[in-house]
mmCIF file with all atom_site columns, C-alpha atoms in Angstrom:
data_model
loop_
_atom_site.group_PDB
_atom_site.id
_atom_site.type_symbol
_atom_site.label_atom_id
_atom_site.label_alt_id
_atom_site.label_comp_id
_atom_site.label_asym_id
_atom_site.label_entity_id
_atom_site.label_seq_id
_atom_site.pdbx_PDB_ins_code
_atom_site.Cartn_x
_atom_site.Cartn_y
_atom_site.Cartn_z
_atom_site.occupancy
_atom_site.B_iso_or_equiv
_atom_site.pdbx_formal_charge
_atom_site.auth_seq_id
_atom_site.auth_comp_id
_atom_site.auth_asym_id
_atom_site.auth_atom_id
_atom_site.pdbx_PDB_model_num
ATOM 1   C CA . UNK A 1 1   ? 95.617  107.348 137.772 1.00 0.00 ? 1   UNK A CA 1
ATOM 2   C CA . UNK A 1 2   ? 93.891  110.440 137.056 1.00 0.00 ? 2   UNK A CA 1
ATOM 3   C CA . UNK A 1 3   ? 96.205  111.732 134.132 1.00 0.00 ? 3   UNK A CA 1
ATOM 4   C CA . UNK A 1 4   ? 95.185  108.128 132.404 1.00 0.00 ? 4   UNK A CA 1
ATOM 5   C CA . UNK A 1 5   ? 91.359  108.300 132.652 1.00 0.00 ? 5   UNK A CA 1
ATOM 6   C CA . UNK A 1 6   ? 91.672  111.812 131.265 1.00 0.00 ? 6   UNK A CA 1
ATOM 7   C CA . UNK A 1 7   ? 93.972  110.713 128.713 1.00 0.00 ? 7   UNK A CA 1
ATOM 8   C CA . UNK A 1 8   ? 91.921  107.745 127.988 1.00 0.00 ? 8   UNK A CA 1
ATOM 9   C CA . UNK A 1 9   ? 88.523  110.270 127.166 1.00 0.00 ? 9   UNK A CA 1
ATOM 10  C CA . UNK A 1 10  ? 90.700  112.672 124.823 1.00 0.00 ? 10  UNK A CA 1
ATOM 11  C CA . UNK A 1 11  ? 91.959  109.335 123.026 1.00 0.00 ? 11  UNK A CA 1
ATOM 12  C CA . UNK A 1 12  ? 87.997  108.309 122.483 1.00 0.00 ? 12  UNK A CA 1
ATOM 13  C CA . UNK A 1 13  ? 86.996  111.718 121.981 1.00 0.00 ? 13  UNK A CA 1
ATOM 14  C CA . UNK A 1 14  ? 89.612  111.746 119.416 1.00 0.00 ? 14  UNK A CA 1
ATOM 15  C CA . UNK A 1 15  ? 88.521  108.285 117.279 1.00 0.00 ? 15  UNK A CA 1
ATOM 16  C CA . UNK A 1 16  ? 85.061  109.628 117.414 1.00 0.00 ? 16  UNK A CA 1
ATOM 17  C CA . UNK A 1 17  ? 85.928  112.313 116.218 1.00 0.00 ? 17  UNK A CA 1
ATOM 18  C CA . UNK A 1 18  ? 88.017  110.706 113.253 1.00 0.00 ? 18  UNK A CA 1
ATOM 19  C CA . UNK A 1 19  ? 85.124  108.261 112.559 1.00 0.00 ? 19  UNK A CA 1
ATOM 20  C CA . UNK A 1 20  ? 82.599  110.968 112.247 1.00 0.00 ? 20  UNK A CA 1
ATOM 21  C CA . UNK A 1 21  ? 84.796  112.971 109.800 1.00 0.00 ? 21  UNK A CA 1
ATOM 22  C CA . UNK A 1 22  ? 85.380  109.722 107.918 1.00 0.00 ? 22  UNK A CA 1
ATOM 23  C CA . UNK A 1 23  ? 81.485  109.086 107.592 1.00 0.00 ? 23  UNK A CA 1
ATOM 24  C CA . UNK A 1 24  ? 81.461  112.716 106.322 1.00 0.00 ? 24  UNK A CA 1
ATOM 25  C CA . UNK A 1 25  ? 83.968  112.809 104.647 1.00 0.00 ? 25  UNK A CA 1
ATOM 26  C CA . UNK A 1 26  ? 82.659  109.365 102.603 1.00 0.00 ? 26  UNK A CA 1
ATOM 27  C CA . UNK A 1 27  ? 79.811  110.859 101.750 1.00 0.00 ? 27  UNK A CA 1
ATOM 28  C CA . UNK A 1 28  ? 80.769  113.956 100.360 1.00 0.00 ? 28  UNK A CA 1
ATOM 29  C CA . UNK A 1 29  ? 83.305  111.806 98.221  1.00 0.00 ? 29  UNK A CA 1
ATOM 30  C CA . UNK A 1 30  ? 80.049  109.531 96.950  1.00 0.00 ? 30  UNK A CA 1
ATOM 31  C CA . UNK A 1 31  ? 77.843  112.874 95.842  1.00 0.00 ? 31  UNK A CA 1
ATOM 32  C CA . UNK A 1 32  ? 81.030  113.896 93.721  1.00 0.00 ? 32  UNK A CA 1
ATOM 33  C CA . UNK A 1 33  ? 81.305  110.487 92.491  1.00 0.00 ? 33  UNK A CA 1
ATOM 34  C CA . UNK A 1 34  ? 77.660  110.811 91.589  1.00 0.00 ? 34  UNK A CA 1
ATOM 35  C CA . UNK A 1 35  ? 78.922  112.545 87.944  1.00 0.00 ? 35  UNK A CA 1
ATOM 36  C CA . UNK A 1 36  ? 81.120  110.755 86.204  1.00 0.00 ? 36  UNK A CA 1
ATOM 37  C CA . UNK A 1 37  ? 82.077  113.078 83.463  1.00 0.00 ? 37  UNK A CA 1
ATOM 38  C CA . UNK A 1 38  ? 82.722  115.912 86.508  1.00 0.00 ? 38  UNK A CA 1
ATOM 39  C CA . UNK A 1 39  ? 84.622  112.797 88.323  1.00 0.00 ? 39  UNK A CA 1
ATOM 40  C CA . UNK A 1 40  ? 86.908  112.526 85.334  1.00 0.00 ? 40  UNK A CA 1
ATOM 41  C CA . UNK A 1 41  ? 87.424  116.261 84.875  1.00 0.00 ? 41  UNK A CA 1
ATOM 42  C CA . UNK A 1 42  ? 88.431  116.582 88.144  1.00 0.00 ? 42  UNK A CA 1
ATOM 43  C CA . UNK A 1 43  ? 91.160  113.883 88.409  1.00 0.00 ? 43  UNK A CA 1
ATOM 44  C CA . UNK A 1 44  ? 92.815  115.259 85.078  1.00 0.00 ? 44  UNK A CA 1
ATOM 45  C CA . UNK A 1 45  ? 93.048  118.903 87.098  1.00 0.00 ? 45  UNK A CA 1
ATOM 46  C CA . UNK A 1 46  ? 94.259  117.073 89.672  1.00 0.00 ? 46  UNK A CA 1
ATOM 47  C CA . UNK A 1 47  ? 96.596  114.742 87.936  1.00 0.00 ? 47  UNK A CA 1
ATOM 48  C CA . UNK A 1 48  ? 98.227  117.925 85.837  1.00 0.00 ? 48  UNK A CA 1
ATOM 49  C CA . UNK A 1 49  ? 99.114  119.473 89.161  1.00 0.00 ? 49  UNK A CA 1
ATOM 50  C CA . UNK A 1 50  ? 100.865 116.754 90.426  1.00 0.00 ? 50  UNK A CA 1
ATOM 51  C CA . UNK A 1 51  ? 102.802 116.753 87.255  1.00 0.00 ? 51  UNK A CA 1
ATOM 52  C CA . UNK A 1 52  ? 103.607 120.075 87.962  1.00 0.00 ? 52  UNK A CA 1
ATOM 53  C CA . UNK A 1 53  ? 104.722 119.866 91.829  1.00 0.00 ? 53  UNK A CA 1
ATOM 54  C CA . UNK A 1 54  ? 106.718 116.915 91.324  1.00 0.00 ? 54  UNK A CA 1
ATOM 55  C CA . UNK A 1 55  ? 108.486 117.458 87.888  1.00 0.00 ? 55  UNK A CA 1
ATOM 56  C CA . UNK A 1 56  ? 107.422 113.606 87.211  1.00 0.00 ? 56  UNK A CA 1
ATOM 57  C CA . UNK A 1 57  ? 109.747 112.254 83.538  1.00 0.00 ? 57  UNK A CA 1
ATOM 58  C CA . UNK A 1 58  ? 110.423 109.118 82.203  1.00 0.00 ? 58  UNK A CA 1
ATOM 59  C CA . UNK A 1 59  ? 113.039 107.102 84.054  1.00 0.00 ? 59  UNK A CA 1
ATOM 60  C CA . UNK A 1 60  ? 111.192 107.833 87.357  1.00 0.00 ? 60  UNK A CA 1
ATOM 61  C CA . UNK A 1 61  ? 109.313 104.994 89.647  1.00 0.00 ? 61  UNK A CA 1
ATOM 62  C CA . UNK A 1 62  ? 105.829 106.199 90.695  1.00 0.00 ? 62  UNK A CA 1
ATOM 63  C CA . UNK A 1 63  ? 103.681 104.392 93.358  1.00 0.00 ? 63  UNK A CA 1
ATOM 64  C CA . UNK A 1 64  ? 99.560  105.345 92.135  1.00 0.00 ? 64  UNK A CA 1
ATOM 65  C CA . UNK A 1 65  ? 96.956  103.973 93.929  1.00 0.00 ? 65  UNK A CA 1
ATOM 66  C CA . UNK A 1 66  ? 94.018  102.189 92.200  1.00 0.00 ? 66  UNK A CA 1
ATOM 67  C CA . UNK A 1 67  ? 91.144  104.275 92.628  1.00 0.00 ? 67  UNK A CA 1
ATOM 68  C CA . UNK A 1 68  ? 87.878  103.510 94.537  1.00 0.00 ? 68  UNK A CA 1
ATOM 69  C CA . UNK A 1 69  ? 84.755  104.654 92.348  1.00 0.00 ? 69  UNK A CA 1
ATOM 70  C CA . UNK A 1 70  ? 84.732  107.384 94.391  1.00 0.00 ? 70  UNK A CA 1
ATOM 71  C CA . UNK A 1 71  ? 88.221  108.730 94.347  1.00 0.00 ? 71  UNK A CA 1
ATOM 72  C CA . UNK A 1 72  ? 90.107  110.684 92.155  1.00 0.00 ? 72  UNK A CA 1
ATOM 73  C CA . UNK A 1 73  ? 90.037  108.078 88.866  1.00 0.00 ? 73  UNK A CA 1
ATOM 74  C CA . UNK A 1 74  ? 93.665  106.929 88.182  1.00 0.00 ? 74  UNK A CA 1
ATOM 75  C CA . UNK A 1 75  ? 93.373  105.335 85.017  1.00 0.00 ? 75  UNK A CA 1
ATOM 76  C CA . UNK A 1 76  ? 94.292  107.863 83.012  1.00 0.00 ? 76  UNK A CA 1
ATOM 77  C CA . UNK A 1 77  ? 97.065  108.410 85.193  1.00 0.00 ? 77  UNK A CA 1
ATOM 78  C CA . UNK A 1 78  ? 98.503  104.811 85.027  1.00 0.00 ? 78  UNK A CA 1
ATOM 79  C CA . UNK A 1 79  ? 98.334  105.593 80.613  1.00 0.00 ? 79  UNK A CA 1
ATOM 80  C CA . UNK A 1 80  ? 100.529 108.515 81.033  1.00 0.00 ? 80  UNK A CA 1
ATOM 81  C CA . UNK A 1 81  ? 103.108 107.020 82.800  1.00 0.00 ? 81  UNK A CA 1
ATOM 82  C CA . UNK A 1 82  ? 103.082 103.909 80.372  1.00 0.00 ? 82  UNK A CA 1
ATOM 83  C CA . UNK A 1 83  ? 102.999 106.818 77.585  1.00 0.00 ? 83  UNK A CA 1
ATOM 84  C CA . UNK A 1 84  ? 105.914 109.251 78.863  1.00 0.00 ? 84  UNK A CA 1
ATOM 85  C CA . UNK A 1 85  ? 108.463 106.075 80.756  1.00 0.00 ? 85  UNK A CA 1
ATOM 86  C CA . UNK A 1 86  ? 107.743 106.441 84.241  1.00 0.00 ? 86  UNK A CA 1
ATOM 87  C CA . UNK A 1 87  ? 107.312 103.208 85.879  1.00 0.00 ? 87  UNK A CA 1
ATOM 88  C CA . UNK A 1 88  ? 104.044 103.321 87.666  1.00 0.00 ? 88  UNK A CA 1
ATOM 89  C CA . UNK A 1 89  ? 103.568 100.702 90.602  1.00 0.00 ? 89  UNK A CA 1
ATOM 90  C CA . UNK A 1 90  ? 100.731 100.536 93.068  1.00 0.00 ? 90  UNK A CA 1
ATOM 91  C CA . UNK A 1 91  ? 100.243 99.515  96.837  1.00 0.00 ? 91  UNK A CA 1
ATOM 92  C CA . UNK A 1 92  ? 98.445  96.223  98.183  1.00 0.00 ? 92  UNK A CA 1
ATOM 93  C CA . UNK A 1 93  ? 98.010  95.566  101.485 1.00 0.00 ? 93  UNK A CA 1
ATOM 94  C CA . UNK A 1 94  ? 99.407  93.049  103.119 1.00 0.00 ? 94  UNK A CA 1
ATOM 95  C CA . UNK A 1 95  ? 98.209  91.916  106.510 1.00 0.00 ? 95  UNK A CA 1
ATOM 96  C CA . UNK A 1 96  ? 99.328  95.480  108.799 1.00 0.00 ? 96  UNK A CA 1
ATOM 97  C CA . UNK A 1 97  ? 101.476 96.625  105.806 1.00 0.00 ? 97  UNK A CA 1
ATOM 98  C CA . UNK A 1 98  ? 101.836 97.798  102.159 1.00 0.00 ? 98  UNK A CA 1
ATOM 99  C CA . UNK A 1 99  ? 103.385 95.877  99.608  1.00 0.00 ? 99  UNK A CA 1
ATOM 100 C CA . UNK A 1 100 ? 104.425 97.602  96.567  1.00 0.00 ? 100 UNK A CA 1
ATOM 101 C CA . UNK A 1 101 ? 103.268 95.800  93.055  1.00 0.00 ? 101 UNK A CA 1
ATOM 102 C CA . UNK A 1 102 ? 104.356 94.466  90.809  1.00 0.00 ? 102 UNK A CA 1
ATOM 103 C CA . UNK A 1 103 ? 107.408 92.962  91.884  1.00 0.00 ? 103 UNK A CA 1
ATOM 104 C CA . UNK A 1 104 ? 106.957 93.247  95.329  1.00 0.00 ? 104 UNK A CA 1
ATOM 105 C CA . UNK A 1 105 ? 109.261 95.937  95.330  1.00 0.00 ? 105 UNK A CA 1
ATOM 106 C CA . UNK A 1 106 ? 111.472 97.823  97.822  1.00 0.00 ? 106 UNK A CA 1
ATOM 107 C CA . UNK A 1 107 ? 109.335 101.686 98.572  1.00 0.00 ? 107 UNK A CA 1
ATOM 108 C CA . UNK A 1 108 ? 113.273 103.249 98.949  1.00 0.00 ? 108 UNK A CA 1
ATOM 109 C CA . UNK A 1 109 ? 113.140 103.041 94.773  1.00 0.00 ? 109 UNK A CA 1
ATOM 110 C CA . UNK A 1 110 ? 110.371 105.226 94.603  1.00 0.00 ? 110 UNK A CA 1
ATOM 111 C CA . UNK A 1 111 ? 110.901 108.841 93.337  1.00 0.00 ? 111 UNK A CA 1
ATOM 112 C CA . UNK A 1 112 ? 106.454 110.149 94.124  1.00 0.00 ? 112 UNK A CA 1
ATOM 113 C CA . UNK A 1 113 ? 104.380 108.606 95.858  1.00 0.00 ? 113 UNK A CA 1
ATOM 114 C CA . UNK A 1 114 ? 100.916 109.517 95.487  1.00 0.00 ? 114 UNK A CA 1
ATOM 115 C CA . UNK A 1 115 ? 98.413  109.102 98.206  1.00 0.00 ? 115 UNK A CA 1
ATOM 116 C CA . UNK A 1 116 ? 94.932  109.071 98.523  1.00 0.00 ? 116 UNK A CA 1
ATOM 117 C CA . UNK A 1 117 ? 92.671  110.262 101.413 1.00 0.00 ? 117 UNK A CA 1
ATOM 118 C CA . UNK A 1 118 ? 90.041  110.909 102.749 1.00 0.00 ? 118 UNK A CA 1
ATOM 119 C CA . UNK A 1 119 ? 90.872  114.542 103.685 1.00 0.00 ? 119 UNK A CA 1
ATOM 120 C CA . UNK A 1 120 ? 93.894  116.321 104.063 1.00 0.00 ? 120 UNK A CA 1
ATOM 121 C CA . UNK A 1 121 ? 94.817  120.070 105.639 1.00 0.00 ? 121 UNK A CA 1
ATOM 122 C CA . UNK A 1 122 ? 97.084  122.474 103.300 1.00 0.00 ? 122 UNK A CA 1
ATOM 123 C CA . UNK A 1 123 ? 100.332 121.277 105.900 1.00 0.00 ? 123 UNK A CA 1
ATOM 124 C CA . UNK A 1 124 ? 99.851  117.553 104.626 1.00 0.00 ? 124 UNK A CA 1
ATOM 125 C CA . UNK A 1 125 ? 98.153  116.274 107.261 1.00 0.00 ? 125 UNK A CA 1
ATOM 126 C CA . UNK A 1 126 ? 95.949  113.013 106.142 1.00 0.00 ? 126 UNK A CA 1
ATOM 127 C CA . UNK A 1 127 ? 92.766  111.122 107.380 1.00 0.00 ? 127 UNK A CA 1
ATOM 128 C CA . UNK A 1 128 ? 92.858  108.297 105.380 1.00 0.00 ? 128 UNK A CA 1
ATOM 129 C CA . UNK A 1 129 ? 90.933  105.053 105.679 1.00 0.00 ? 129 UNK A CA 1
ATOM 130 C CA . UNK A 1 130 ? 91.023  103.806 109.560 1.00 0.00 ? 130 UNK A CA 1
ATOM 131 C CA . UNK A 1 131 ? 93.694  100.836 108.861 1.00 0.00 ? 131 UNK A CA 1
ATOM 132 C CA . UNK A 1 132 ? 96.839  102.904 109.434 1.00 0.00 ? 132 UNK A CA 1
ATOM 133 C CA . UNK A 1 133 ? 98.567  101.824 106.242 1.00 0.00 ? 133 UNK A CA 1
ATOM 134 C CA . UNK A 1 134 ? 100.118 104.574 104.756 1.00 0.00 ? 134 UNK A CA 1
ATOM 135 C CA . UNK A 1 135 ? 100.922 105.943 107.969 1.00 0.00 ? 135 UNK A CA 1
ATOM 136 C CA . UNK A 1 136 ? 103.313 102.667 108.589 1.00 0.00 ? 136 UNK A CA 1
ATOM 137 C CA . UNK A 1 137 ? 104.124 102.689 104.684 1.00 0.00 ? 137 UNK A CA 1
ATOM 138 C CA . UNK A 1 138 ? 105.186 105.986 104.319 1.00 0.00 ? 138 UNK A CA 1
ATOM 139 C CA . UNK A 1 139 ? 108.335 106.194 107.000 1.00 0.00 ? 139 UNK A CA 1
ATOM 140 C CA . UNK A 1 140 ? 109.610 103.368 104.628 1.00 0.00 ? 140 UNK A CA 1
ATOM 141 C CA . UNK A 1 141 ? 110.066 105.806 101.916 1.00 0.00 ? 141 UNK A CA 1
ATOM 142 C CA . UNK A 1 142 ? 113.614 107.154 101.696 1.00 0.00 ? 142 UNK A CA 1
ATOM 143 C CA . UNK A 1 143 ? 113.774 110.986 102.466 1.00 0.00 ? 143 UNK A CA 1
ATOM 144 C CA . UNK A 1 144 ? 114.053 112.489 99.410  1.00 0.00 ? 144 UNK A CA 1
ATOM 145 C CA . UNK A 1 145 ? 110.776 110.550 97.599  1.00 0.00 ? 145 UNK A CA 1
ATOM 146 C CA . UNK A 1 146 ? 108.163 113.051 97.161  1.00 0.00 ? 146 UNK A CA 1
ATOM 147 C CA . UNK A 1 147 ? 105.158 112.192 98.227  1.00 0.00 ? 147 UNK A CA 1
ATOM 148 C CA . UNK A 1 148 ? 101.542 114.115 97.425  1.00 0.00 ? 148 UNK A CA 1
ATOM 149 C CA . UNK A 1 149 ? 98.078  113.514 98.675  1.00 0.00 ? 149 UNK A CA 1
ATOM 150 C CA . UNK A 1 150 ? 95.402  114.224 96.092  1.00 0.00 ? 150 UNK A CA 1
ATOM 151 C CA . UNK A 1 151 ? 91.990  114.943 96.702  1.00 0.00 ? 151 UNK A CA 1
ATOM 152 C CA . UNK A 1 152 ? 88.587  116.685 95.495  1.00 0.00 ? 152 UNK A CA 1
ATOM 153 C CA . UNK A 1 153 ? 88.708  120.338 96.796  1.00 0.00 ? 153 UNK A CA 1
ATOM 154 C CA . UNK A 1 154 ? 86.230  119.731 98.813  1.00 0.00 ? 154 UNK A CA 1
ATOM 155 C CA . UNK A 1 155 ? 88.262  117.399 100.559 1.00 0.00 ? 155 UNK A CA 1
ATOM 156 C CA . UNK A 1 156 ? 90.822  119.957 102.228 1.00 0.00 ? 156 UNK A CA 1
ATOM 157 C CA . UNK A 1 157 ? 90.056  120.780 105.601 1.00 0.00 ? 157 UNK A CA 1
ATOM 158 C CA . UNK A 1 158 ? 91.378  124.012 107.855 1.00 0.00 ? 158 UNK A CA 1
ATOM 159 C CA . UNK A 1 159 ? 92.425  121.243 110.219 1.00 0.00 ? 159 UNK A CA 1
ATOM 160 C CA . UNK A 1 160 ? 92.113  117.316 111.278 1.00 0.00 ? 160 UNK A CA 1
ATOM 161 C CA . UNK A 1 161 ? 92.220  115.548 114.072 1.00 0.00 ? 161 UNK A CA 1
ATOM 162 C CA . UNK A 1 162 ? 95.744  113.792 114.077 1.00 0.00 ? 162 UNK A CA 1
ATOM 163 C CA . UNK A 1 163 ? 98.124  111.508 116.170 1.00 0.00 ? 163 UNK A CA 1
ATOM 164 C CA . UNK A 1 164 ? 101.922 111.330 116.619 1.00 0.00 ? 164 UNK A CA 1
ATOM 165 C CA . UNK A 1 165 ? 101.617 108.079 114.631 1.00 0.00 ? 165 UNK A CA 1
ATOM 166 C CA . UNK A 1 166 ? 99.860  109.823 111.729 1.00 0.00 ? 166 UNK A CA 1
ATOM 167 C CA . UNK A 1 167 ? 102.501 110.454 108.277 1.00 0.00 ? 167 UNK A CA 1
ATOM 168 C CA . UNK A 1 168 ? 101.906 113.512 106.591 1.00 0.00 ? 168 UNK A CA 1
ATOM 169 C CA . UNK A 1 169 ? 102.872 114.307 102.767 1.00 0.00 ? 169 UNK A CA 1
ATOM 170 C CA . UNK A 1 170 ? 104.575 116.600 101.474 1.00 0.00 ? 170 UNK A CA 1
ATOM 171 C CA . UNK A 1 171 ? 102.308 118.351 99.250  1.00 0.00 ? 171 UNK A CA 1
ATOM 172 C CA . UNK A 1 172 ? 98.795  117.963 98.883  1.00 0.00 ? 172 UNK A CA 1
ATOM 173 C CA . UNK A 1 173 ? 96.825  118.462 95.792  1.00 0.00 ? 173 UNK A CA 1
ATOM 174 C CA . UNK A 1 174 ? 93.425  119.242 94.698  1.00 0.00 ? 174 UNK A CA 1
ATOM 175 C CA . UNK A 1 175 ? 91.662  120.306 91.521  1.00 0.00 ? 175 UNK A CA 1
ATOM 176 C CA . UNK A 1 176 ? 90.950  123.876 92.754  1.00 0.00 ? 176 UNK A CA 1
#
């Protein structure tokens, strides 16, 4: 009985401290937000370097995320996959899950998958939202899909609170 009260205050200790770094975390995404042109800047850094990890070319299926005003912007992402081929899709959640649009496709097609978060460690660990969907999504993906977490510099972290449930990516990018 013991082992499970203890277990049950490192569990709490453990969302609390996950919420708090969220809160943070939020924050510090909504004072970089706070200049657009810097914003934009940013996210083409950080889009060119996930061209360059994952070798990205025409013929390839790409799952993008639809920025939050306070993300890395995607839009110009989305145009250069319409301009060089690739076929860019995007996640909407479904209930618990992910659903990949348009088509309601199947996530073993994907080649990259690029995720957002809220902050990420150099090893690919990920705090993302609270919900828990990319961390069910992202098992779905077949083994050899490259996935990359992108991210304001700021946003990398020496470490992160984390849970056996909790999918990392394989590379995570910033625009430092």
């Amino acid at each position: 009985v013991m082992g499970s009260i203890v277990g049950s205050r490192a569990t709490l200790h453990h969302v609390r401290d996950k919420r708090s770094l969220r809160a943070e975390m939020r924050a510090l995404r909504r004072a970089i937000a706070a200049d657009p042109a810097d914003r934009a800047a940013r996210s083409a850094r950080i889009w060119a370097r996930v061209l360059e990890v994952t070798g990205l070319h025409g013929g390839q299926r790409v799952l993008l995320f639809e920025s939050l005003p306070t993300e890395p912007d995607t839009t110009e992402w989305f145009a250069w996959c319409r301009e060089h081929d690739v076929a860019a899709h995007w996640p909407v959640v479904d209930d618990d899950h992910l659903r990949v649009e348009p088509g309601d496709l199947d996530p073993t097609v994907l080649d990259v998958a690029v995720v957002p978060g809220l902050a990420y460690t150099a090893d690919g660990r990920r705090l993302g939202q609270g919900g828990g969907h990319f961390d069910r999504f992202l098992p779905r993906l077949r083994p050899d899909c490259v996935t990359v977490g992108v991210a304001f510099a700021e946003q990398l972290l020496d470490d992160l609170p984390t849970e056996p449930h909790d999918a990392r990516v394989h590379h995570v990018v910033t625009d430092a």
